[in-house]
Short mmCIF file of C-alpha atoms and ligand atoms in Angstrom, two decimals:
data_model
loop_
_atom_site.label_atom_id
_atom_site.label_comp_id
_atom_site.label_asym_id
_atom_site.label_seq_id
_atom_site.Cartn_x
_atom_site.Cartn_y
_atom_site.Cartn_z
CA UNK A 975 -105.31 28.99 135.88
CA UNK A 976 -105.76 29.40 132.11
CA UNK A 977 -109.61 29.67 130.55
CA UNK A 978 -109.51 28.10 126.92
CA UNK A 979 -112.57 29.78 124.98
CA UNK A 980 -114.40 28.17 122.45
CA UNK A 981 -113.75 28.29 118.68
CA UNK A 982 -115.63 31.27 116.96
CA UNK A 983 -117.00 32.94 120.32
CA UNK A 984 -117.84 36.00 119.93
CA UNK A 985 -115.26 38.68 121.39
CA UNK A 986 -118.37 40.11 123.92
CA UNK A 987 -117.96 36.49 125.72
CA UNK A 988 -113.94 36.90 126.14
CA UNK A 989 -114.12 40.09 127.14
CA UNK A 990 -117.46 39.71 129.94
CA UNK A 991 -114.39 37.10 131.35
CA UNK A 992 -111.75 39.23 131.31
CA UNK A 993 -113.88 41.72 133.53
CA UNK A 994 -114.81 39.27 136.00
CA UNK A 995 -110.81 38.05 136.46
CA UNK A 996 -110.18 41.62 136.94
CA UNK A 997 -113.45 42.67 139.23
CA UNK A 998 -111.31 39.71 141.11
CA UNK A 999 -108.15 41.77 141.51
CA UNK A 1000 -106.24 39.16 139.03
CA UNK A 1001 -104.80 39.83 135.49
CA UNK A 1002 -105.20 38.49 132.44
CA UNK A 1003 -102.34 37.26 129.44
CA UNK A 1004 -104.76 36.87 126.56
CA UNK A 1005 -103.16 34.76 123.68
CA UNK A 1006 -105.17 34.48 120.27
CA UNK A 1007 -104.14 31.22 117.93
CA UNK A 1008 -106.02 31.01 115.20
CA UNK A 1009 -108.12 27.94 116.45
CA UNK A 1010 -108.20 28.84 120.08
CA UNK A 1011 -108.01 31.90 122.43
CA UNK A 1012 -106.58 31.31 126.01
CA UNK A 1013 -107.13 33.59 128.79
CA UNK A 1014 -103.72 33.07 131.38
CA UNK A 1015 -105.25 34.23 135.17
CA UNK A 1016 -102.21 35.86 136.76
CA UNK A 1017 -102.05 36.21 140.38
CA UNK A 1018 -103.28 34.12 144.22
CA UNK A 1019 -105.62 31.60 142.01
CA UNK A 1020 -105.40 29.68 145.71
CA UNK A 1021 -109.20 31.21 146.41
CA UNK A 1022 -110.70 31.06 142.96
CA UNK A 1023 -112.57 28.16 141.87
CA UNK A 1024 -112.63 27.06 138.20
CA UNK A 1025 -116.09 27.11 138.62
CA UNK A 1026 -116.89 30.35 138.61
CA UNK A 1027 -115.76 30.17 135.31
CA UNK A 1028 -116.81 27.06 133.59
CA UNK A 1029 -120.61 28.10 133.03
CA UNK A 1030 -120.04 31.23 131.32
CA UNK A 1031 -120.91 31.95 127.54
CA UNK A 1032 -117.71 31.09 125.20
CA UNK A 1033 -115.81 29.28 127.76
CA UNK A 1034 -114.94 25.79 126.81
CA UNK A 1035 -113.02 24.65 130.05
CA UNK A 1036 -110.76 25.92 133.24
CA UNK A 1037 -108.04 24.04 133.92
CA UNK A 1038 -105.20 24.84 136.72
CA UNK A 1039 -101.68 24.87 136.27
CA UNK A 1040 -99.88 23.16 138.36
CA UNK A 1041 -96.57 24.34 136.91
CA UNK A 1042 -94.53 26.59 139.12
CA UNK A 1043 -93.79 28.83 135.89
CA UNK A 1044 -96.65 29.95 133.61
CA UNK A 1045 -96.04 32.61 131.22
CA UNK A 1046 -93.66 30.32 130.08
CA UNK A 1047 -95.51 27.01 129.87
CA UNK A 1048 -96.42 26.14 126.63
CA UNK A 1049 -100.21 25.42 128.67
CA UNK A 1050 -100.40 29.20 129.06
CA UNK A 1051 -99.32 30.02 125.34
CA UNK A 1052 -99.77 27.37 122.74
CA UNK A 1053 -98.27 28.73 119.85
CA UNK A 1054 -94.27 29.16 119.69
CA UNK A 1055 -92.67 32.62 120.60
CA UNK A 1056 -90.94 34.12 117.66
CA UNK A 1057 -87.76 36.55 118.94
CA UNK A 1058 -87.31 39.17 116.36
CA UNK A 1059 -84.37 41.79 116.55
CA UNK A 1060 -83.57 43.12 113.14
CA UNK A 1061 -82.28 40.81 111.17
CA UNK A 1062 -82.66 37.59 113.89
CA UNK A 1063 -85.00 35.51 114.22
CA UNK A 1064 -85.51 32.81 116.26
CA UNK A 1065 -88.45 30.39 117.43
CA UNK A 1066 -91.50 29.83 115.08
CA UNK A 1067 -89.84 27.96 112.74
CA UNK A 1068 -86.95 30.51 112.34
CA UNK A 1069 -83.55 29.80 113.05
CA UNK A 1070 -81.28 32.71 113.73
CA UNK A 1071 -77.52 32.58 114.55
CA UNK A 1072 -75.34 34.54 117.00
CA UNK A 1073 -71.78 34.99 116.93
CA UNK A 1074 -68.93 36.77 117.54
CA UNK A 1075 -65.89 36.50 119.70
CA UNK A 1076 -66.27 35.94 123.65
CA UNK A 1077 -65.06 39.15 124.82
CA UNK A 1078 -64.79 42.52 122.93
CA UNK A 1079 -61.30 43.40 123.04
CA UNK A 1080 -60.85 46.58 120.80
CA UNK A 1081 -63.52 48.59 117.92
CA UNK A 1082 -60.76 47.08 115.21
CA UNK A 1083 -61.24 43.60 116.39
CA UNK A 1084 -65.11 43.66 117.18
CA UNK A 1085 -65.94 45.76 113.61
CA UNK A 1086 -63.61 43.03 111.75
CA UNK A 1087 -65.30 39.97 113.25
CA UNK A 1088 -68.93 42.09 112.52
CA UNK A 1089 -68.11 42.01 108.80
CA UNK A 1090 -66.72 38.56 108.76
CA UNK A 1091 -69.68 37.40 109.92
CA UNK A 1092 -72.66 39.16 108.50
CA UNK A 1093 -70.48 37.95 104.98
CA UNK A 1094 -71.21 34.56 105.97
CA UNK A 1095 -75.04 34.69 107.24
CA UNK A 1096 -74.81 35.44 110.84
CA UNK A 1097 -77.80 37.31 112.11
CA UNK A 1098 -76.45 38.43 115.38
CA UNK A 1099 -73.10 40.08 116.94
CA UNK A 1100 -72.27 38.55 120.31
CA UNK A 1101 -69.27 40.17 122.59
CA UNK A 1102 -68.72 40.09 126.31
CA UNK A 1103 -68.15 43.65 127.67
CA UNK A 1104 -68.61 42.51 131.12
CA UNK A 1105 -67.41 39.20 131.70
CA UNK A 1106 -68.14 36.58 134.68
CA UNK A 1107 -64.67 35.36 135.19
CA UNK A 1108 -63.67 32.11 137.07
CA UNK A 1109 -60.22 33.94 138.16
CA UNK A 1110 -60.61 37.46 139.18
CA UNK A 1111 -57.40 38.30 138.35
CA UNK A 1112 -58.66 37.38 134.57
CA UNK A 1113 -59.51 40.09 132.13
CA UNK A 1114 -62.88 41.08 132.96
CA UNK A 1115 -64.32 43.23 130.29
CA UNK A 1116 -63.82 46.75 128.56
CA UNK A 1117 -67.16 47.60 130.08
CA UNK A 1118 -69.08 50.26 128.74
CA UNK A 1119 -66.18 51.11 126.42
CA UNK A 1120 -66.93 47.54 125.04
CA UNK A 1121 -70.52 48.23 124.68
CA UNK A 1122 -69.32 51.22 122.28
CA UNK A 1123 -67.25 49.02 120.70
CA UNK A 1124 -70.09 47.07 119.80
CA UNK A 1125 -72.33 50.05 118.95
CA UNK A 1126 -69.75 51.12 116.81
CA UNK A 1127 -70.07 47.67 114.98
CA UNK A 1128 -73.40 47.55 114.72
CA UNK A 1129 -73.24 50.75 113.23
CA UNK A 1130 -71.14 49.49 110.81
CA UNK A 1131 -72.82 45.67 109.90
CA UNK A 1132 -76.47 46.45 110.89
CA UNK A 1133 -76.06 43.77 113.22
CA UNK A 1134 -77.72 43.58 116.22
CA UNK A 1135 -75.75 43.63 119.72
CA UNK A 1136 -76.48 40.25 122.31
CA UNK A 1137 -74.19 40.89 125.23
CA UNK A 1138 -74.28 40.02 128.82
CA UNK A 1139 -74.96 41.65 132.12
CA UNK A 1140 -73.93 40.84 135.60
CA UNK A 1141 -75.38 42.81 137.96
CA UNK A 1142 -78.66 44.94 138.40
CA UNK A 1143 -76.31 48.19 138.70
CA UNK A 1144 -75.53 47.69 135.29
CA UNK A 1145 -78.93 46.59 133.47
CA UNK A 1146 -79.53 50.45 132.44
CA UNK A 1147 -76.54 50.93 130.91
CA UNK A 1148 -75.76 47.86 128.79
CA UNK A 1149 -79.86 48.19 127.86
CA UNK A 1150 -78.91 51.56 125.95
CA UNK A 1151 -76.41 49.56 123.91
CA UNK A 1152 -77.61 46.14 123.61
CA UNK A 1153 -80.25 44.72 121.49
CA UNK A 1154 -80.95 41.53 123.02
CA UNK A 1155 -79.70 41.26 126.81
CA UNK A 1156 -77.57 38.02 127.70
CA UNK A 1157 -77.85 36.35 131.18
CA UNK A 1158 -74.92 34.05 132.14
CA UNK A 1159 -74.98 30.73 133.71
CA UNK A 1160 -73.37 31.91 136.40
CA UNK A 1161 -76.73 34.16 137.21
CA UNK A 1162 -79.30 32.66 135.98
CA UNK A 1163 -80.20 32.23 139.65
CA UNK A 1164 -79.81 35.77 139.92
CA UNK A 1165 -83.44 36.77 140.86
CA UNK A 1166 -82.71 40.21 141.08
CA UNK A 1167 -80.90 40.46 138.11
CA UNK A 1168 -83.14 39.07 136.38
CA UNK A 1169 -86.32 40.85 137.58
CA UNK A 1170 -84.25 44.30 136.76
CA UNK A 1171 -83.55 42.85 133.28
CA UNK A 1172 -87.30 42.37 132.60
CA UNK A 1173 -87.84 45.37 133.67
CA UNK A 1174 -85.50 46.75 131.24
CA UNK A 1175 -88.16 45.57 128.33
CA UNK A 1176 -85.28 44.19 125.97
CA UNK A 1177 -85.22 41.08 124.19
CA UNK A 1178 -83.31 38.53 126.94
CA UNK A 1179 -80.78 35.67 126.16
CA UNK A 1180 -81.27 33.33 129.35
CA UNK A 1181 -78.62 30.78 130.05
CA UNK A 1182 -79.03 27.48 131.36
CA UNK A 1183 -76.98 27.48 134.92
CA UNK A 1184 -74.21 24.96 134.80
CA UNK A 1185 -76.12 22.69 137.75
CA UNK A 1186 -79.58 24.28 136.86
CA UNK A 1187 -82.24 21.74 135.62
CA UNK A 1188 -84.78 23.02 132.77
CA UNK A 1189 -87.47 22.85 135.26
CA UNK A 1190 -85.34 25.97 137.18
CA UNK A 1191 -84.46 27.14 134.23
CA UNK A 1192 -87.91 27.80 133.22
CA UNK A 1193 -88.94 29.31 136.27
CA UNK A 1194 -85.28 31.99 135.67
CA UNK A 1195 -87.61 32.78 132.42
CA UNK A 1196 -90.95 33.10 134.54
CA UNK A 1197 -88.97 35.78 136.89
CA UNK A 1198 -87.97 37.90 133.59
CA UNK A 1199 -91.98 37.54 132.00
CA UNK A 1200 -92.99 38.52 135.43
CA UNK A 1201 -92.05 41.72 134.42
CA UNK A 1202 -93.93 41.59 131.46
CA UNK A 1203 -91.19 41.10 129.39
CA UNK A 1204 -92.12 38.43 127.37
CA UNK A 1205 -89.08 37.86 124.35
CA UNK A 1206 -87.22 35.81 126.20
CA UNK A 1207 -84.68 33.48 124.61
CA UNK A 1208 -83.61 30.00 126.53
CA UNK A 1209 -80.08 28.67 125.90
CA UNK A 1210 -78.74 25.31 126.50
CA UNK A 1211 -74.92 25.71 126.77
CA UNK A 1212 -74.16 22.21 128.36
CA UNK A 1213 -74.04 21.37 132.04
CA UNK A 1214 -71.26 19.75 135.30
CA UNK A 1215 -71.34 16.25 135.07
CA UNK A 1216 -69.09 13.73 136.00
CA UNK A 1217 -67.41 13.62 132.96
CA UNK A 1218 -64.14 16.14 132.15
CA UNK A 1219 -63.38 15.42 128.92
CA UNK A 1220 -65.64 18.30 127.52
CA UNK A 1221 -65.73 21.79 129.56
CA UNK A 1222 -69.05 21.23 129.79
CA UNK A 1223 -71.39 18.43 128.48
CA UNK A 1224 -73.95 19.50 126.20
CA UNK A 1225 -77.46 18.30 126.92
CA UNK A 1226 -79.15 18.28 123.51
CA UNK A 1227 -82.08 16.82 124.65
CA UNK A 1228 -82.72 19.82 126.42
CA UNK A 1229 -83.81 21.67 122.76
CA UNK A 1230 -86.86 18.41 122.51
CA UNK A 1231 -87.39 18.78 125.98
CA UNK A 1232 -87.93 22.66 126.63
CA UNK A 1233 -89.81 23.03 123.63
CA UNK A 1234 -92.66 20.33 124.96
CA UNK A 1235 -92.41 22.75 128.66
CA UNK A 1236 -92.46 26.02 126.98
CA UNK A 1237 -93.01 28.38 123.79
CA UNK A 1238 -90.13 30.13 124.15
CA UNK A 1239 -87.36 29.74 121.80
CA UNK A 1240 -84.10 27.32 122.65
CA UNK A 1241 -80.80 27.92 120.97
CA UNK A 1242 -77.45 25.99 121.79
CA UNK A 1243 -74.15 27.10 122.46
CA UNK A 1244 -72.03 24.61 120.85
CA UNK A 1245 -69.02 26.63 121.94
CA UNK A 1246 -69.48 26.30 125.80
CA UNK A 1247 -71.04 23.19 125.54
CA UNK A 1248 -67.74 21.43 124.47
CA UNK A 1249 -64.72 23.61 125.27
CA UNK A 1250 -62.96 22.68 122.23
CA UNK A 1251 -62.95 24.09 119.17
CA UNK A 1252 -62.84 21.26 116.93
CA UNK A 1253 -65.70 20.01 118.37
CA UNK A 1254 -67.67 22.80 117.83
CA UNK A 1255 -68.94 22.28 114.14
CA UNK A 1256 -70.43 18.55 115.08
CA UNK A 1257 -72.08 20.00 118.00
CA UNK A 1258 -73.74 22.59 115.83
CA UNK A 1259 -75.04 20.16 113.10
CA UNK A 1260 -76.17 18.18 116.13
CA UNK A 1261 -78.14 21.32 117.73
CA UNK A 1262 -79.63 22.06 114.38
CA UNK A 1263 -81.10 18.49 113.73
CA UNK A 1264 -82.25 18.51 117.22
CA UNK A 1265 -84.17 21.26 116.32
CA UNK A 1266 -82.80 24.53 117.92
CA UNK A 1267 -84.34 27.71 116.81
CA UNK A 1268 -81.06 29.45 117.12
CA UNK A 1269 -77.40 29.06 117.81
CA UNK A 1270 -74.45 31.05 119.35
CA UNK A 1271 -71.18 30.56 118.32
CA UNK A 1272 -68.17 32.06 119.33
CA UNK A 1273 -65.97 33.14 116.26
CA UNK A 1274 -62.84 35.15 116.07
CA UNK A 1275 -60.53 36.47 112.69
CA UNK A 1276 -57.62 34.98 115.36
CA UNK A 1277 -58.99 32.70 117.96
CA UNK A 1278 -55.60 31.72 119.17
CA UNK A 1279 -54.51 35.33 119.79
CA UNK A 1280 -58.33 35.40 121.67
CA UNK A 1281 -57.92 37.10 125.25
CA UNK A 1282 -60.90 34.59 126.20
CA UNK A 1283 -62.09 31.26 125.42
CA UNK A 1284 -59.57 31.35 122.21
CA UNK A 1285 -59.76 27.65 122.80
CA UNK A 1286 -63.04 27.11 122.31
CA UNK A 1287 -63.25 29.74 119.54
CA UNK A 1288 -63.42 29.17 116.09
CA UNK A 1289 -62.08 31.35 112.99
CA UNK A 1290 -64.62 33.42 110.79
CA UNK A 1291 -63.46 31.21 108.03
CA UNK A 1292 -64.74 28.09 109.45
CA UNK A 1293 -67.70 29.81 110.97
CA UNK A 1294 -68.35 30.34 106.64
CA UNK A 1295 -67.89 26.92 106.03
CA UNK A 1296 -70.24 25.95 109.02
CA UNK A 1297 -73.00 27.99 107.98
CA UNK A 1298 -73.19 25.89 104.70
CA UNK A 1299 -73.61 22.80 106.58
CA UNK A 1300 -76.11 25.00 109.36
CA UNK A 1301 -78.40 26.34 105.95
CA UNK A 1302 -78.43 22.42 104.54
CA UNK A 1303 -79.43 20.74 107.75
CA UNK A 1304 -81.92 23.76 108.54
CA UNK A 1305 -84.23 22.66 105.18
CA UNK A 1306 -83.95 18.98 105.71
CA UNK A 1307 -85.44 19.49 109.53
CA UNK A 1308 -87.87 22.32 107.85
CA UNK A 1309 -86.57 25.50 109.52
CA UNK A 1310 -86.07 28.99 107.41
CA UNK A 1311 -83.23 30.62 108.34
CA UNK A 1312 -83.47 34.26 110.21
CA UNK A 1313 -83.65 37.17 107.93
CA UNK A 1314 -80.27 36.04 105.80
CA UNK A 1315 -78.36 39.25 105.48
CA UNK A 1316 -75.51 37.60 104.10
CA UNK A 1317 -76.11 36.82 100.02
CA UNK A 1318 -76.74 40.04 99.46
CA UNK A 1319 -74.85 41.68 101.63
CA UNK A 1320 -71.68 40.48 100.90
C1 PEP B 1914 -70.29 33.62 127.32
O1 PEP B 1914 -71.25 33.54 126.56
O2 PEP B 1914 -69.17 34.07 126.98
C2 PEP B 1914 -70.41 33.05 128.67
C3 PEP B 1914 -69.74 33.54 129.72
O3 PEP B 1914 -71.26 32.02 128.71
P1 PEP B 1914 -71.84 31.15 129.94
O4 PEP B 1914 -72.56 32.12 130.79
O5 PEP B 1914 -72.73 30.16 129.24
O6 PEP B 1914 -70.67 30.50 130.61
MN1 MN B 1915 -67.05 32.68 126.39
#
């Protein structure tokens, strides 16, 4: 149930309502926009009726949501969600940009990569130190050695850390190294994962799940916010159809479509979303005209020599040349660009 207040009440009139939802063993998610306030009811609305709201002083109307998630519905929260870790930024009318390789193989390769890419604008280091694999005989991650390995490039770039976790066991440690906490496709049906993760109060990269449709992909978010974690990131990183041609194919109408559902930011992973490296830079331009408040890329100083996804990896030399074409597109579709560390930087 959300209560939308009148413009210019007076704050005795929000707060009298606030009372009552609570005398009523509910919560409230207050969010202020400069033309409106919204009062979000949290809890069993089943026995409350919107009348016992509509006739008091300041309230406007009381309308249900019939959504199944609602911290995340953009009914609950009008105005966009801005994510902002350091130099990223994303949502708002920000664009940030993630990259870095798919797995962290050693401090010499991460810290390399790090300074590659902060040189040419990236806001964000990504690096798997545990990695989902499809073969478990695969190479699954340096673990928390990998998370050091990407401490120790943060240390060195100022770049923030995004890297995934797998499995509640591990949410507390990869929280005291990451910045922003990645959930893979593979779990974004993980509800306990992901109610530990919003417990961990970190900034959360949420995955679309390769069969998962942005309806269930919403409600993934809605189990993280439960927790009152609320800077939560959605990715689109392309989906199983019936076509093989691609790894994956890359639903771009997801970034239209999820911003209309929700205020949280959407990003795209061109990298997963094709498989193929060469297709990577077209599928970026795409995401950005789409309108994507962020992107992650995977990027490598020798993506053939990658131990994962090398094929779907491109060099830090053509993740330079990309970000030219990502900074142009960005102004014509009237998005500023993260906190740019790179000018100056480099
Ligand atoms: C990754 O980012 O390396 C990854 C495993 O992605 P996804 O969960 O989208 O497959
Ligand atoms: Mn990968």
């Amino acid at each position: 149930m959300i209560i939308v207040m009148k413009h210019g009440s007076p704050e005795a009139d929000l707060r009298k309502v606030v009372e009552k939802v609570e005398a009523m063993g509910l919560h409230t998610d207050i969010s202020a926009g400069e033309t409106q306030t919204i009062i979000g009811v949290l809890g069993d609305v089943t026995q409350v009726s919107t009348e016992d709201f509509e006739g008091m002083a300041g309230v406007e109307k009381v309308l249900r949501v019939q959504k199944p998630y609602k911290l995340a519905s953009r009914d609950f929260r009008p105005m966009d969600t801005v994510v902002e870790v350091g130099p990223l930024r994303v949502g708002g009318g920000y664009l940030g940009v993630i990259a870095g390789p798919c797995s962290v193989e050693s401090e010499a390769q991460v810290v390399e990569i790090a300074r590659r890419l902060k040189a040419a604008g990236a806001h964000a280091l990504r690096g798997g130190a545990y990695k989902p694999r499809t073969n478990p005989y695969a190479f699954q991650g340096h673990k928390e050695d990998g998370l050091k390995m990407l401490a120790a490039a943060r240390a060195e770039t100022g770049l923030p850390i995004v890297t995934e976790v797998v499995t509640p066991a591990d949410v507390e440690t990869v929280a005291r190294y990451a910045d922003v906490m990645q959930i893979g496709a593979r779990n974004m049906q993980n509800y306990l994962l992901l109610s530990e993760v919003g417990r961990a109060h970190k900034p959360v990269l949420l995955k679309r799940g390769m069969s998962a449709t942005l309806e269930e992909l919403c409600c993934a978010a809605e189990y993280i916010m439960a927790e009152s974690s609320k800077q939560v990131i959605l990715c689109e990183r392309g989906i199983r159809t019936f076509e093989t041609h691609s790894r994956n194919t890359l639903s771009l109408c997801a970034v239209p479509a999820l911003k209309e559902m929700t205020h949280l930011p959407v990003i795209v992973d061109p990298s997963h979303g094709t498989g193929k490296r060469a297709w990577v830079a077209a599928m970026t331009r795409a995401a950005v005209a789409a309108g994507a408040d962020g992107l992650i890329i995977e990027a490598h100083v020798e993506p053939e020599r990658a131990l994962t996804d090398g094929f779907q990896t491109i060099s830090c030399d053509d993740f330079a040349r990309l970000m030219d074409d990502v900074r142009k597109i960005a102004e014509v579709v009237g998005r500023k660009i993260g906190v740019c560390t790179s000018a100056a930087a480099a």
